Amino acid sequence: MHTNAVSLDTYALCTTLTASSKLQHFNFGKRIHAHVTKSGFFSSVFVTTALIHYYSKSINVKDAALVFDEIPDKNNVCANALLSGYSQAGLWIKGVQLVRKMPVLKLKYDHFTCLHWIISALVQMYGKCGMVEKARLVFKLDGMQIQNETTRDLVLWTSMLGVYGKNGRYKEVIDLYREMLQEGIKPDGII
């Protein structure tokens, strides 16, 4: 598109970054990042959030954090994208540091910040201590239906699958994976 003198817009950049991470074309995504920086799209919260997601999905959370730090007008969406990246990478201390920094950045805690991220951390903590049943209880608690909508996201499913796997409960890994698919959660490159 761009080489044919068709200008890229926010939608095209976000879609391209999403496709690049799903196809694991990480060098192409970095070229898109360079274009975003040069062309002035860095002021778009949509594009910068897509960049944070892109780097998080490519397990390059350090670059995701650098993008977050450079965003002139941060909001909860980009903060939650970075928190999600920290969760997927198991960087809980970095996540706690970001949560503590949110009031300084004039960002408020929302549903994701207080619920999904902390519950995923609890599941992993119990799992690391070998307390698989407690991890499962926390996981099930977050799966309660609120207005016909379950609240478990891919990060939480990944956390619970990891708990079972690290504790040698391979049958439970397979059963939970099937349950995840039945609930319509699609695995990414991490699972």
Tab-separated table of C-alpha atoms in Angstrom:
chain	number	residue	atom	x	y	z
A	1	MET	CA	0.000	0.000	0.000
A	2	HIS	CA	2.556	2.503	1.133
A	3	THR	CA	4.933	1.845	-1.762
A	4	ASN	CA	2.062	2.508	-4.198
A	5	ALA	CA	1.602	6.036	-2.787
A	6	VAL	CA	-1.479	4.989	-0.812
A	7	SER	CA	-1.228	6.577	2.594
A	8	LEU	CA	-1.625	4.362	5.640
A	9	ASP	CA	-4.199	5.238	8.253
A	10	THR	CA	-4.645	4.215	11.881
A	11	TYR	CA	-6.822	1.233	10.979
A	12	ALA	CA	-4.316	-0.106	8.440
A	13	LEU	CA	-1.418	0.249	10.878
A	14	CYS	CA	-3.259	-1.479	13.741
A	15	THR	CA	-4.432	-4.300	11.489
A	16	THR	CA	-0.950	-4.765	10.058
A	17	LEU	CA	0.609	-4.942	13.528
A	18	THR	CA	-1.976	-7.503	14.642
A	19	ALA	CA	-1.383	-9.635	11.553
A	20	SER	CA	2.379	-9.316	11.949
A	21	SER	CA	2.271	-10.642	15.521
A	22	LYS	CA	-0.139	-13.478	14.665
A	23	LEU	CA	2.044	-14.560	11.739
A	24	GLN	CA	5.174	-14.021	13.862
A	25	HIS	CA	6.712	-11.677	11.283
A	26	PHE	CA	8.551	-9.714	13.925
A	27	ASN	CA	10.976	-7.884	11.635
A	28	PHE	CA	8.060	-6.573	9.581
A	29	GLY	CA	6.391	-5.315	12.764
A	30	LYS	CA	9.565	-3.450	13.691
A	31	ARG	CA	9.509	-1.776	10.270
A	32	ILE	CA	5.917	-0.714	10.923
A	33	HIS	CA	7.070	0.711	14.277
A	34	ALA	CA	9.758	2.733	12.481
A	35	HIS	CA	7.142	4.030	10.030
A	36	VAL	CA	4.824	4.974	12.915
A	37	THR	CA	7.606	6.961	14.556
A	38	LYS	CA	8.611	8.763	11.345
A	39	SER	CA	5.099	9.513	10.120
A	40	GLY	CA	3.667	11.021	13.302
A	41	PHE	CA	1.223	8.231	14.159
A	42	PHE	CA	2.813	7.884	17.589
A	43	SER	CA	0.247	10.336	18.953
A	44	SER	CA	-2.547	7.843	18.153
A	45	VAL	CA	-3.456	5.827	21.239
A	46	PHE	CA	-4.831	3.103	18.952
A	47	VAL	CA	-1.543	2.688	17.110
A	48	THR	CA	0.620	2.835	20.234
A	49	THR	CA	-1.609	0.305	21.996
A	50	ALA	CA	-1.340	-1.951	18.933
A	51	LEU	CA	2.459	-1.574	19.155
A	52	ILE	CA	2.399	-2.569	22.836
A	53	HIS	CA	0.261	-5.616	21.982
A	54	TYR	CA	2.574	-6.449	19.074
A	55	TYR	CA	5.724	-6.410	21.236
A	56	SER	CA	3.970	-8.270	24.060
A	57	LYS	CA	2.816	-11.020	21.698
A	58	SER	CA	6.339	-11.311	20.310
A	59	ILE	CA	7.590	-11.801	23.900
A	60	ASN	CA	9.506	-8.551	23.695
A	61	VAL	CA	7.930	-6.848	26.679
A	62	LYS	CA	10.976	-4.610	27.126
A	63	ASP	CA	10.183	-2.876	23.830
A	64	ALA	CA	6.485	-2.778	24.760
A	65	ALA	CA	7.474	-0.902	27.936
A	66	LEU	CA	9.633	1.495	25.911
A	67	VAL	CA	6.670	2.260	23.641
A	68	PHE	CA	4.481	2.832	26.711
A	69	ASP	CA	7.059	5.210	28.207
A	70	GLU	CA	7.137	7.263	24.987
A	71	ILE	CA	3.349	7.686	24.707
A	72	PRO	CA	2.586	11.367	25.322
A	73	ASP	CA	-1.026	10.893	26.503
A	74	LYS	CA	-1.216	7.552	28.268
A	75	ASN	CA	-4.581	6.009	29.085
A	76	ASN	CA	-5.910	2.853	30.745
A	77	VAL	CA	-6.097	0.959	27.465
A	78	CYS	CA	-2.360	1.219	26.790
A	79	ALA	CA	-1.548	0.570	30.479
A	80	ASN	CA	-3.700	-2.568	30.426
A	81	ALA	CA	-2.025	-3.702	27.202
A	82	LEU	CA	1.354	-3.473	28.941
A	83	LEU	CA	-0.015	-5.216	32.052
A	84	SER	CA	-1.255	-8.008	29.809
A	85	GLY	CA	2.230	-8.291	28.296
A	86	TYR	CA	3.811	-8.462	31.734
A	87	SER	CA	1.287	-11.151	32.733
A	88	GLN	CA	1.938	-13.269	29.647
A	89	ALA	CA	5.673	-13.056	30.278
A	90	GLY	CA	5.294	-13.778	34.015
A	91	LEU	CA	6.892	-10.429	34.920
A	92	TRP	CA	4.738	-9.859	37.995
A	93	ILE	CA	7.107	-7.423	39.732
A	94	LYS	CA	7.125	-5.174	36.650
A	95	GLY	CA	3.334	-5.382	36.618
A	96	VAL	CA	3.081	-4.375	40.273
A	97	GLN	CA	5.457	-1.474	39.602
A	98	LEU	CA	3.219	-0.289	36.763
A	99	VAL	CA	0.065	-0.605	38.884
A	100	ARG	CA	1.750	1.452	41.626
A	101	LYS	CA	2.797	4.053	39.048
A	102	MET	CA	-0.704	4.439	37.564
A	103	PRO	CA	-1.929	7.148	39.998
A	104	VAL	CA	1.211	9.194	39.282
A	105	LEU	CA	0.385	8.917	35.568
A	106	LYS	CA	-3.178	10.039	36.399
A	107	LEU	CA	-4.565	6.661	35.338
A	108	LYS	CA	-7.373	4.958	37.231
A	109	TYR	CA	-7.697	1.283	37.983
A	110	ASP	CA	-10.396	-0.391	35.961
A	111	HIS	CA	-11.956	-3.864	35.823
A	112	PHE	CA	-8.999	-5.430	34.000
A	113	THR	CA	-6.368	-3.859	36.225
A	114	CYS	CA	-7.936	-4.964	39.470
A	115	LEU	CA	-9.454	-8.268	38.490
A	116	HIS	CA	-7.817	-10.160	35.640
A	117	TRP	CA	-4.252	-9.167	36.331
A	118	ILE	CA	-4.342	-9.804	40.079
A	119	ILE	CA	-6.249	-13.085	39.709
A	120	SER	CA	-3.726	-14.326	37.131
A	121	ALA	CA	-0.936	-13.447	39.568
A	122	LEU	CA	-2.685	-15.370	42.372
A	123	VAL	CA	-3.164	-18.437	40.173
A	124	GLN	CA	0.524	-18.445	39.246
A	125	MET	CA	1.616	-17.813	42.845
A	126	TYR	CA	-0.397	-20.765	44.152
A	127	GLY	CA	0.919	-22.897	41.316
A	128	LYS	CA	4.550	-22.066	42.083
A	129	CYS	CA	3.924	-23.075	45.694
A	130	GLY	CA	2.455	-26.406	44.562
A	131	MET	CA	-1.005	-25.431	45.795
A	132	VAL	CA	-2.792	-26.553	42.645
A	133	GLU	CA	-6.256	-26.850	44.204
A	134	LYS	CA	-6.097	-23.285	45.561
A	135	ALA	CA	-5.010	-22.060	42.120
A	136	ARG	CA	-7.969	-23.923	40.591
A	137	LEU	CA	-10.368	-22.348	43.127
A	138	VAL	CA	-9.185	-18.845	42.202
A	139	PHE	CA	-9.443	-19.744	38.514
A	140	LYS	CA	-13.002	-21.048	38.967
A	141	LEU	CA	-13.958	-17.977	41.019
A	142	ASP	CA	-12.979	-15.721	38.126
A	143	GLY	CA	-14.980	-17.902	35.749
A	144	MET	CA	-18.284	-17.051	37.426
A	145	GLN	CA	-20.810	-15.656	35.012
A	146	ILE	CA	-21.755	-12.026	35.307
A	147	GLN	CA	-24.666	-11.073	33.020
A	148	ASN	CA	-24.122	-14.187	30.845
A	149	GLU	CA	-20.485	-13.303	30.270
A	150	THR	CA	-17.515	-15.156	31.738
A	151	THR	CA	-14.604	-13.051	32.879
A	152	ARG	CA	-11.686	-15.415	32.157
A	153	ASP	CA	-9.290	-14.172	29.509
A	154	LEU	CA	-6.474	-15.901	27.620
A	155	VAL	CA	-3.868	-14.800	30.183
A	156	LEU	CA	-5.789	-16.482	33.005
A	157	TRP	CA	-6.313	-19.675	30.996
A	158	THR	CA	-2.595	-19.724	30.159
A	159	SER	CA	-1.734	-19.241	33.838
A	160	MET	CA	-3.887	-22.192	34.914
A	161	LEU	CA	-2.594	-24.422	32.108
A	162	GLY	CA	0.936	-23.558	33.264
A	163	VAL	CA	0.099	-24.440	36.873
A	164	TYR	CA	-1.130	-27.880	35.847
A	165	GLY	CA	1.832	-28.474	33.546
A	166	LYS	CA	4.486	-27.395	36.061
A	167	ASN	CA	2.923	-29.610	38.706
A	168	GLY	CA	2.805	-32.714	36.513
A	169	ARG	CA	-0.963	-32.764	36.058
A	170	TYR	CA	-0.938	-33.459	32.339
A	171	LYS	CA	-4.437	-34.938	32.121
A	172	GLU	CA	-5.790	-31.724	33.663
A	173	VAL	CA	-3.819	-29.706	31.081
A	174	ILE	CA	-5.586	-31.537	28.262
A	175	ASP	CA	-9.008	-31.315	29.940
A	176	LEU	CA	-8.616	-27.596	30.679
A	177	TYR	CA	-7.361	-26.905	27.162
A	178	ARG	CA	-10.492	-28.552	25.746
A	179	GLU	CA	-12.662	-26.548	28.148
A	180	MET	CA	-10.914	-23.355	27.023
A	181	LEU	CA	-11.665	-24.134	23.378
A	182	GLN	CA	-15.306	-24.913	24.237
A	183	GLU	CA	-15.625	-21.478	25.844
A	184	GLY	CA	-14.444	-19.888	22.601
A	185	ILE	CA	-10.991	-18.813	23.807
A	186	LYS	CA	-8.497	-19.194	20.980
A	187	PRO	CA	-4.872	-20.024	21.836
A	188	ASP	CA	-2.084	-17.739	20.683
A	189	GLY	CA	1.612	-18.380	20.095
A	190	ILE	CA	2.304	-18.715	23.821
A	191	ILE	CA	-0.009	-21.677	24.452
